[in-house]
mmCIF file of C-alpha atoms in Angstrom:
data_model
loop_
_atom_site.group_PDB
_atom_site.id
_atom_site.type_symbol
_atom_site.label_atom_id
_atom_site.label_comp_id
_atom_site.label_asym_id
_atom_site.label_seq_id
_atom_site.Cartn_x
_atom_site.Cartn_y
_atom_site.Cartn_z
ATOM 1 C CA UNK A 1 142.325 113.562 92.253
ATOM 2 C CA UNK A 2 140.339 113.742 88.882
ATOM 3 C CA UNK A 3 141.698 112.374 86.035
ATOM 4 C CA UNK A 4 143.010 115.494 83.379
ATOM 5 C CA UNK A 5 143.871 113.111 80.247
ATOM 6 C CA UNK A 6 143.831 109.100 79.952
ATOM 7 C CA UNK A 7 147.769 108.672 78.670
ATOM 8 C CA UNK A 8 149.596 110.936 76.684
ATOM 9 C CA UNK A 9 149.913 110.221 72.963
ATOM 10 C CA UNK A 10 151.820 113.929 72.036
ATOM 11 C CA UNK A 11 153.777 112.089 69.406
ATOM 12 C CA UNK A 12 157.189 113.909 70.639
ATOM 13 C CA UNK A 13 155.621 117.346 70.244
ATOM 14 C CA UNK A 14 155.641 119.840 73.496
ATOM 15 C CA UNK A 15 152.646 119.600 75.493
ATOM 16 C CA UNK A 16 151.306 122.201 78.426
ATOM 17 C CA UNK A 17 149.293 122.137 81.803
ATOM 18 C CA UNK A 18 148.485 125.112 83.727
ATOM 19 C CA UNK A 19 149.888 123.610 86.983
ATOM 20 C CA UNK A 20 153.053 123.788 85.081
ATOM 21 C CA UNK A 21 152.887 127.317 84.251
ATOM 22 C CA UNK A 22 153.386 128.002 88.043
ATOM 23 C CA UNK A 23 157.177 127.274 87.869
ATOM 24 C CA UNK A 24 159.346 129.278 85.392
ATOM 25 C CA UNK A 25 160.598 132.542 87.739
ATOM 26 C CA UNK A 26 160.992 130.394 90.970
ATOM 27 C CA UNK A 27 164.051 129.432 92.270
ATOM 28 C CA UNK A 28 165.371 126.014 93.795
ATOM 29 C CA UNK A 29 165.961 125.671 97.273
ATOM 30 C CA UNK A 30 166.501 121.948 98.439
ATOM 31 C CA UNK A 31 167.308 118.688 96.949
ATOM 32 C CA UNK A 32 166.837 115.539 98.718
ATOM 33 C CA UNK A 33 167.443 111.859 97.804
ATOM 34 C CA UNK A 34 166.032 108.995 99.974
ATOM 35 C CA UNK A 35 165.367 104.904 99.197
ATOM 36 C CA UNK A 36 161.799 106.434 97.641
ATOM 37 C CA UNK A 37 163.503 108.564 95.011
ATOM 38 C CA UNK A 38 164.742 112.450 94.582
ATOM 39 C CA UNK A 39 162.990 115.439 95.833
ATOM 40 C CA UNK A 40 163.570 118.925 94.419
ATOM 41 C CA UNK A 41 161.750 121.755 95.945
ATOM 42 C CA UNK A 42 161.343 125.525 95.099
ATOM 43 C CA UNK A 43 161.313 128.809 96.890
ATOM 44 C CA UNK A 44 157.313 128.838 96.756
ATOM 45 C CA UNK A 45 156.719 125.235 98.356
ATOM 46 C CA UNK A 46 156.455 123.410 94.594
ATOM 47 C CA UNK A 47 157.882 119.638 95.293
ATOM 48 C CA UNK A 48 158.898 117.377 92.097
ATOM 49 C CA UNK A 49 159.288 114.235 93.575
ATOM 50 C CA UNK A 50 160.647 110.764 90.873
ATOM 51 C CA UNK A 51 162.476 108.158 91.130
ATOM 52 C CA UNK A 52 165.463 109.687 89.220
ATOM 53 C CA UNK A 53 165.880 112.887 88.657
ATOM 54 C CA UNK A 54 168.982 113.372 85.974
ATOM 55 C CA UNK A 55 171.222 116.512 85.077
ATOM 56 C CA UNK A 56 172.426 117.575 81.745
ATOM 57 C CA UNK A 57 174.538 120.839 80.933
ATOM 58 C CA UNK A 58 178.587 121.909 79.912
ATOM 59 C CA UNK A 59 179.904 121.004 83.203
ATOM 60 C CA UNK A 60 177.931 117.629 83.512
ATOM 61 C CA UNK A 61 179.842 114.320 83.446
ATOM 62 C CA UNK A 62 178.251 111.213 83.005
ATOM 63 C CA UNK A 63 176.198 109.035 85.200
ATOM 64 C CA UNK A 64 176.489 109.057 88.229
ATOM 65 C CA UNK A 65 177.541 112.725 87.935
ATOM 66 C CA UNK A 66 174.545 113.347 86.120
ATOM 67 C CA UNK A 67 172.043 112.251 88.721
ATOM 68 C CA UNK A 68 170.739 115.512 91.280
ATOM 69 C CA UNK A 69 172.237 114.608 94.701
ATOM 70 C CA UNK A 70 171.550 115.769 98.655
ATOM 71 C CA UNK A 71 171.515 119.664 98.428
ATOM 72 C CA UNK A 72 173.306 119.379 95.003
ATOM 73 C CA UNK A 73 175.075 122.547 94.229
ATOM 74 C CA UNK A 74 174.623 122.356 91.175
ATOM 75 C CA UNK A 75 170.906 123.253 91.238
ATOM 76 C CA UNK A 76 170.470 124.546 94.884
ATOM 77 C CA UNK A 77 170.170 128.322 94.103
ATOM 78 C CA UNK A 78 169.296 127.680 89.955
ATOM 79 C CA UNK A 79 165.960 129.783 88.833
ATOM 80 C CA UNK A 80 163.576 127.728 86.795
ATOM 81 C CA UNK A 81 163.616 129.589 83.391
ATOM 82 C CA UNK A 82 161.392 126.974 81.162
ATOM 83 C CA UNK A 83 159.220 123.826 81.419
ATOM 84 C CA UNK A 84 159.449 120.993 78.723
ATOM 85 C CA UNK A 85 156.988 118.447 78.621
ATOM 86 C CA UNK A 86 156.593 116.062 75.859
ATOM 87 C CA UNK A 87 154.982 112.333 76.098
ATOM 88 C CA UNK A 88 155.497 112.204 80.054
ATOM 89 C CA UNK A 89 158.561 113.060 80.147
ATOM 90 C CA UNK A 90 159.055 116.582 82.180
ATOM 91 C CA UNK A 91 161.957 119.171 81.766
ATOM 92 C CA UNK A 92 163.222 121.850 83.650
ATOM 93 C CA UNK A 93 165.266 124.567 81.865
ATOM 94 C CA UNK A 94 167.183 126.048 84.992
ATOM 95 C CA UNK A 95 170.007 129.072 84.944
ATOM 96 C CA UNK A 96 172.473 128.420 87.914
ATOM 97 C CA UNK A 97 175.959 129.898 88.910
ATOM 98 C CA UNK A 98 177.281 126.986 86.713
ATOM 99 C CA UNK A 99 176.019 127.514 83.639
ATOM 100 C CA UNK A 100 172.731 127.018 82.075
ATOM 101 C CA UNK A 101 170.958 123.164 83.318
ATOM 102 C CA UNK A 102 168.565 120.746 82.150
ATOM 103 C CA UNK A 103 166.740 118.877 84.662
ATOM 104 C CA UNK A 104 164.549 116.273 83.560
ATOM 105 C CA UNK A 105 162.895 113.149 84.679
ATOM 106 C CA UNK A 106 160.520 109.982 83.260
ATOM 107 C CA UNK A 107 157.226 108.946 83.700
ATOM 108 C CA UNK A 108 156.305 108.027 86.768
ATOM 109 C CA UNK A 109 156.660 111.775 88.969
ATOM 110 C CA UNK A 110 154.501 113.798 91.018
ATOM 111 C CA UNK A 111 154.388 117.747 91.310
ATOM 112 C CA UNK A 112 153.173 119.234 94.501
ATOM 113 C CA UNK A 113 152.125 122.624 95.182
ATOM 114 C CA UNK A 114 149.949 124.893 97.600
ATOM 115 C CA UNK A 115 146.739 124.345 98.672
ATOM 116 C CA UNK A 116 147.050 120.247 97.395
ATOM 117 C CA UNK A 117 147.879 121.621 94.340
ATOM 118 C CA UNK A 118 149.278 118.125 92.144
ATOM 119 C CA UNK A 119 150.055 117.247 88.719
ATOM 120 C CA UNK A 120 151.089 113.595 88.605
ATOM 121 C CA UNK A 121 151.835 111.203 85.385
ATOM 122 C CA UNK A 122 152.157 107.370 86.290
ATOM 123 C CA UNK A 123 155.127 105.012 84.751
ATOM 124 C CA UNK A 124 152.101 103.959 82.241
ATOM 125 C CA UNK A 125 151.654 107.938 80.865
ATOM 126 C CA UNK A 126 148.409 108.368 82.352
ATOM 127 C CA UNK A 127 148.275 112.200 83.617
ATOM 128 C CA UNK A 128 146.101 112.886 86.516
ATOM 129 C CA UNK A 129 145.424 116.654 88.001
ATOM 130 C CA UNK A 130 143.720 118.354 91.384
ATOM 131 C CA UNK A 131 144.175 122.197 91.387
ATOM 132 C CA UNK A 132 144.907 124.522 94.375
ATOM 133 C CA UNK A 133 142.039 124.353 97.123
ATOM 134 C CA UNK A 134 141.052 126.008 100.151
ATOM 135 C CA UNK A 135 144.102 127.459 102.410
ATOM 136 C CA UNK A 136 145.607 124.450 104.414
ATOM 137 C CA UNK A 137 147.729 126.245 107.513
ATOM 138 C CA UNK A 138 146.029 129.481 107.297
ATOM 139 C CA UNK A 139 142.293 128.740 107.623
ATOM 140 C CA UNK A 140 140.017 131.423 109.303
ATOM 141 C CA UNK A 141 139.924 129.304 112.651
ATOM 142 C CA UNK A 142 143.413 128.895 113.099
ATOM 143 C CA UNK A 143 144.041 132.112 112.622
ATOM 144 C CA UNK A 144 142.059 133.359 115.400
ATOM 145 C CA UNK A 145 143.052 130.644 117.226
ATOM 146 C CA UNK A 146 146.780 131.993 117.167
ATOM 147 C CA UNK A 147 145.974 135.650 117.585
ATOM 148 C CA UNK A 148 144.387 135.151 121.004
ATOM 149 C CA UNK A 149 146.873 132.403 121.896
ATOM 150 C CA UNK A 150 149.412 132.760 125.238
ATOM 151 C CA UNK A 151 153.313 133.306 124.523
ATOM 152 C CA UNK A 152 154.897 130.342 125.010
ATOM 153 C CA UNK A 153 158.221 129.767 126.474
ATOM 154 C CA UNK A 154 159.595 128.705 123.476
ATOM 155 C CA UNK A 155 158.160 131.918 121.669
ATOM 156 C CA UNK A 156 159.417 133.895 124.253
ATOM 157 C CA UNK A 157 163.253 132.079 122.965
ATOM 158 C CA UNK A 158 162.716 132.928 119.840
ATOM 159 C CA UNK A 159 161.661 136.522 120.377
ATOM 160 C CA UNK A 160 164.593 136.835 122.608
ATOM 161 C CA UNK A 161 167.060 135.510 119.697
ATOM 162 C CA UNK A 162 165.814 138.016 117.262
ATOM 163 C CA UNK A 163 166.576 141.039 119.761
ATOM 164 C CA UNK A 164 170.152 141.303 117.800
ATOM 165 C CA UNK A 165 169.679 139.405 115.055
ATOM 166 C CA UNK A 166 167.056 138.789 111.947
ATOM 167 C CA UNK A 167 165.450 135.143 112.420
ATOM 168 C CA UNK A 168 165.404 132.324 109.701
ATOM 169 C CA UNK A 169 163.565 128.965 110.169
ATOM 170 C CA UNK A 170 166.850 128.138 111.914
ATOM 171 C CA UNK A 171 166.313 129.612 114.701
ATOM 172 C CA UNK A 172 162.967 128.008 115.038
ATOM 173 C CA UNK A 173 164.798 124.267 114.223
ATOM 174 C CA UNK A 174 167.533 125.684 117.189
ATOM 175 C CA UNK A 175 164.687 126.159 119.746
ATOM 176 C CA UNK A 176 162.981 123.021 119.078
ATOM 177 C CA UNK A 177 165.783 120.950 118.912
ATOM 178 C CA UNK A 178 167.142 122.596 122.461
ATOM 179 C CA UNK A 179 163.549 121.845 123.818
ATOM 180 C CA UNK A 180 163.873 117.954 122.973
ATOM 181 C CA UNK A 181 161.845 117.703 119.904
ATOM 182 C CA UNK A 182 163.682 114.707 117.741
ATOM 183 C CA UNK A 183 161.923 113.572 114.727
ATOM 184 C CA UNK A 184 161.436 115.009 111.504
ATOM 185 C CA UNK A 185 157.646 114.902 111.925
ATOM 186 C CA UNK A 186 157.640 117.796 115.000
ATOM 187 C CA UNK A 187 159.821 119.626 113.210
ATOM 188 C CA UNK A 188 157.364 119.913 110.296
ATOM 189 C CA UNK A 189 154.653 120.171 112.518
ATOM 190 C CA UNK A 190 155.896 122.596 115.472
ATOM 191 C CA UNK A 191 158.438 125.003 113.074
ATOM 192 C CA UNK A 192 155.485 126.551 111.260
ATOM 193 C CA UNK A 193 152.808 126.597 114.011
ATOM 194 C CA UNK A 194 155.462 128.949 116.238
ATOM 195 C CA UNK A 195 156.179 131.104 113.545
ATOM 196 C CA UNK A 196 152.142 131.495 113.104
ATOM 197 C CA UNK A 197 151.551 132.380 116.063
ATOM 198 C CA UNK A 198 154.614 134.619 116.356
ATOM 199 C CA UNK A 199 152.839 136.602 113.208
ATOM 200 C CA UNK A 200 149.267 136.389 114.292
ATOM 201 C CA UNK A 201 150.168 138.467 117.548
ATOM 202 C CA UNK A 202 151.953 140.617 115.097
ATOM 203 C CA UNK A 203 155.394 139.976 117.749
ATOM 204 C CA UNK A 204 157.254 139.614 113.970
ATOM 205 C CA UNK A 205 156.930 140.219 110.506
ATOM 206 C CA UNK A 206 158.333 138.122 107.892
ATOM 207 C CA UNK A 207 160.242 139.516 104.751
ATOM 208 C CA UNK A 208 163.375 138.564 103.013
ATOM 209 C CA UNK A 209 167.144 140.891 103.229
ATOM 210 C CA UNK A 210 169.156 142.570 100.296
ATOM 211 C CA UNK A 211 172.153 144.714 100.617
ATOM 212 C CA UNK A 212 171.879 144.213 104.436
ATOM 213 C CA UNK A 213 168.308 145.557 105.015
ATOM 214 C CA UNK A 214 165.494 144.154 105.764
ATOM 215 C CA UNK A 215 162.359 144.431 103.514
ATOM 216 C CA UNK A 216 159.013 143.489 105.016
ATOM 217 C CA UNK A 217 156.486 142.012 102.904
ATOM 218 C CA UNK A 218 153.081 143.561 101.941
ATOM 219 C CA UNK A 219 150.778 140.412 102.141
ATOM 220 C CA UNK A 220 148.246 139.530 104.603
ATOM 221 C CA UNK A 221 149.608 137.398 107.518
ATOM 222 C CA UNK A 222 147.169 134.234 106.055
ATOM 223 C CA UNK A 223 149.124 134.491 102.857
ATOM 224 C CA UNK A 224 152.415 134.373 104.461
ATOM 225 C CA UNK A 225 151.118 131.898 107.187
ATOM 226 C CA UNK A 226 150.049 129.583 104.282
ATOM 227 C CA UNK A 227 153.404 130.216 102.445
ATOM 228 C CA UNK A 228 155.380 129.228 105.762
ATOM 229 C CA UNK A 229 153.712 125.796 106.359
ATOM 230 C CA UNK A 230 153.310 124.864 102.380
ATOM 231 C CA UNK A 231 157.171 125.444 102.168
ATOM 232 C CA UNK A 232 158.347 123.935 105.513
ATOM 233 C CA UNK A 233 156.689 120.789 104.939
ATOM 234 C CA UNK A 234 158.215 120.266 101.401
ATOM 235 C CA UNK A 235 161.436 120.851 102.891
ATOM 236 C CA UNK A 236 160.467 118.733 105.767
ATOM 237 C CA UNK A 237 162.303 118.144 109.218
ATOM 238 C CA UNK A 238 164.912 120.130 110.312
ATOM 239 C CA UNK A 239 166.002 121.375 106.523
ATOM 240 C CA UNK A 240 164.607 124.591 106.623
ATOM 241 C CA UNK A 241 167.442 127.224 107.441
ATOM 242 C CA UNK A 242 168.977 130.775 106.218
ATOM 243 C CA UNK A 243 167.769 131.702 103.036
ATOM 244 C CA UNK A 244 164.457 129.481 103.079
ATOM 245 C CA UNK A 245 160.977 130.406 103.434
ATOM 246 C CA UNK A 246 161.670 133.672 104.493
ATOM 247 C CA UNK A 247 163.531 136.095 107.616
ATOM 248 C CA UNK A 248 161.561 137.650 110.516
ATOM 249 C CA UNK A 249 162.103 141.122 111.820
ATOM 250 C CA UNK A 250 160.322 142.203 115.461
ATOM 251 C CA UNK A 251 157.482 144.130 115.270
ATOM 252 C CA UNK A 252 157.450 147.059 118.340
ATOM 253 C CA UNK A 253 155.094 144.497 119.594
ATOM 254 C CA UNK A 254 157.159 141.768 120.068
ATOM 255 C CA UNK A 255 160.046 143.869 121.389
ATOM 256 C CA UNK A 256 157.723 144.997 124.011
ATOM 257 C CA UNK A 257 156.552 141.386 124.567
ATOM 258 C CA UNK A 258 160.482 140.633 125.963
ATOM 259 C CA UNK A 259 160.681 143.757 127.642
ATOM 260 C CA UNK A 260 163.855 146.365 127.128
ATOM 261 C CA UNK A 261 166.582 144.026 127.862
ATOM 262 C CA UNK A 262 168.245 144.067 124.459
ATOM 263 C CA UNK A 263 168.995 146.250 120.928
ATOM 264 C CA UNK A 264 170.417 145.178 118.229
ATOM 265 C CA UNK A 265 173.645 146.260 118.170
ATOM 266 C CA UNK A 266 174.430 146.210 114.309
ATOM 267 C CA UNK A 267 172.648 144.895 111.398
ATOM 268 C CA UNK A 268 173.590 141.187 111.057
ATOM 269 C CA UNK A 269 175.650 140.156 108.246
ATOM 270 C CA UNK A 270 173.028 137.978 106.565
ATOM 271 C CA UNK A 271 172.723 137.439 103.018
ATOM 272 C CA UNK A 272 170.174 138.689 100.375
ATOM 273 C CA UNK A 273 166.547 136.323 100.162
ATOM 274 C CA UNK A 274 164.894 136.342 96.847
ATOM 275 C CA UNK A 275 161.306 136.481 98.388
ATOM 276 C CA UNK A 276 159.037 133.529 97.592
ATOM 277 C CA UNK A 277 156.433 134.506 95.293
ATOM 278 C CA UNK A 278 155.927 137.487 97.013
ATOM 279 C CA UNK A 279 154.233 140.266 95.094
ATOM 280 C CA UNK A 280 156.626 143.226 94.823
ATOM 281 C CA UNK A 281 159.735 141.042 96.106
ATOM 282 C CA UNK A 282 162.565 141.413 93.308
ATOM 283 C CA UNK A 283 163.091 139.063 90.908
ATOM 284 C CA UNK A 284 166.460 136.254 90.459
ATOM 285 C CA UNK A 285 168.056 138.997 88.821
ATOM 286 C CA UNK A 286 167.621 141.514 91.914
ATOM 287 C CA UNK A 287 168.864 138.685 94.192
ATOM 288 C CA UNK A 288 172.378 139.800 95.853
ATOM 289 C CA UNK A 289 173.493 136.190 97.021
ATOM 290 C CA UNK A 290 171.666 133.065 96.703
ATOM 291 C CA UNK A 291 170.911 130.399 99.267
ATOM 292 C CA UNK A 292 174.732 128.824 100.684
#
């Protein structure tokens, strides 16, 4: 990580970074709280982690209310609309079913995004920077590596699953869990690497639903691949569910794969996905439910 400035000395007036400029548009998708401080985490993979993250807005009470809990409600499904930062400390400007929101934190965070992507200013002000770099879970090699691979059994599950139904990172978490896997660590490391392979082989397609269709995305596979394992490993574990990262449709191909022994019957009644910083998906404003 180089260093981008040695403290911050704004004297209380707004300051920028173009990591920053990244966030106004997405929309939240996870909170988490642990003995190592609060996590919030968007729709494109972007992970503010601090040791407090507080809450201010019309239907805020005071501390503790103010403090962003597990899968708080009150942000979970907010779109970030502005970023404030002045002398270290960082702002987020979010529009939620509640009301407009002001999330904020101190010095001393740390801003993740794709591709290593990190902004991160230390309890002492110093801000420190690394842009995006090369593609992390969707390198040329792997790629290959999962378009020649062999089905696996648990591939074969979750192609069987999405015979009636569109699949969510659920499913995956379903089929690991039923196959024994137990920590956090395979989840992160096992969800994506199915779904990869699953949309190397072209068996699926990945997308998000509105008004009970389902709209495929128009991005090479590496971008989604990339998107997929940047967003399930800042959700971590098991998290990932309905209405995160993204839904998968089968392709002709991966209804051939499992043979004719199922049709879908009726389209399921999921709800609408905002797509993650997918060009062409519709914006917050399109979105016909948020994440539940």
């Amino acid at each position: 990580m180089r260093s981008f400035l040695s403290g911050l000395s704004g004297g209380g007036r707004p300051q920028g970074h173009p990591l920053l400029d990244a966030l106004p548009g997405q929309t939240i998708i996870h909170t988490r709280v642990g003995a190592r401080g609060t996590w919030t985490v968007t729709a494109r993979g972007w992970v503010l982690h601090s040791r407090i993250q507080q809450l201010d807005g019309p239907t805020i009470g005071p501390a503790p209310e103010a403090a962003v809990g597990l899968r708080d409600d009150r942000v979970v499904g907010a779109s970030i609309q502005e970023i404030e930062l002045v002398d270290g400390h960082l702002a987020l400007v979010l529009r939620g079913a509640q009301g407009p929101l002001r999330l904020s934190t101190v010095p001393g965070w740390q801003l993740d995004g794709p591709r290593g992507a990190q902004l991160q200013v230390a309890a002492t002000g110093e801000l420190t920077d690394q842009p995006p770099g090369a593609p992390l879970h969707a390198t040329a090699e792997a790629l290959a590596a999962h378009a020649g691979s062999a089905r696996s059994g648990l591939e074969e599950r979750l192609l069987a699953l999405g015979r009636e139904q569109w699949l969510h990172p659920g499913h995956v978490v379903e089929v690991l869990a039923n196959a024994g896997a137990l920590d956090d660590e395979e989840f992160t490391r096992r969800g994506p690497l199915l779904l990869a392979r699953l949309l190397a082989r072209g068996e699926i397609r990945a997308g998000f639903v509105t008004a009970g269709r389902f709209r495929p995305w128009s991005l090479p596979v590496a971008e989604i691949v990339e998107h997929i394992g940047t967003t399930w490993a800042a959700l971590g574990g098991r998290a990932p569910g309905p209405d995160m990262i993204a839904w998968f449709e089968l392709t002709e191909a991966g209804r051939d794969a499992i043979g004719p022994r199922g049709v879908r019957a009726s389209a399921p009644g999921m709800s609408g996905y905002d797509s993650p910083g997918v060009v062409g998906a519709p914006s917050h404003r399109d979105r016909t439910s948020r994440h539940p």
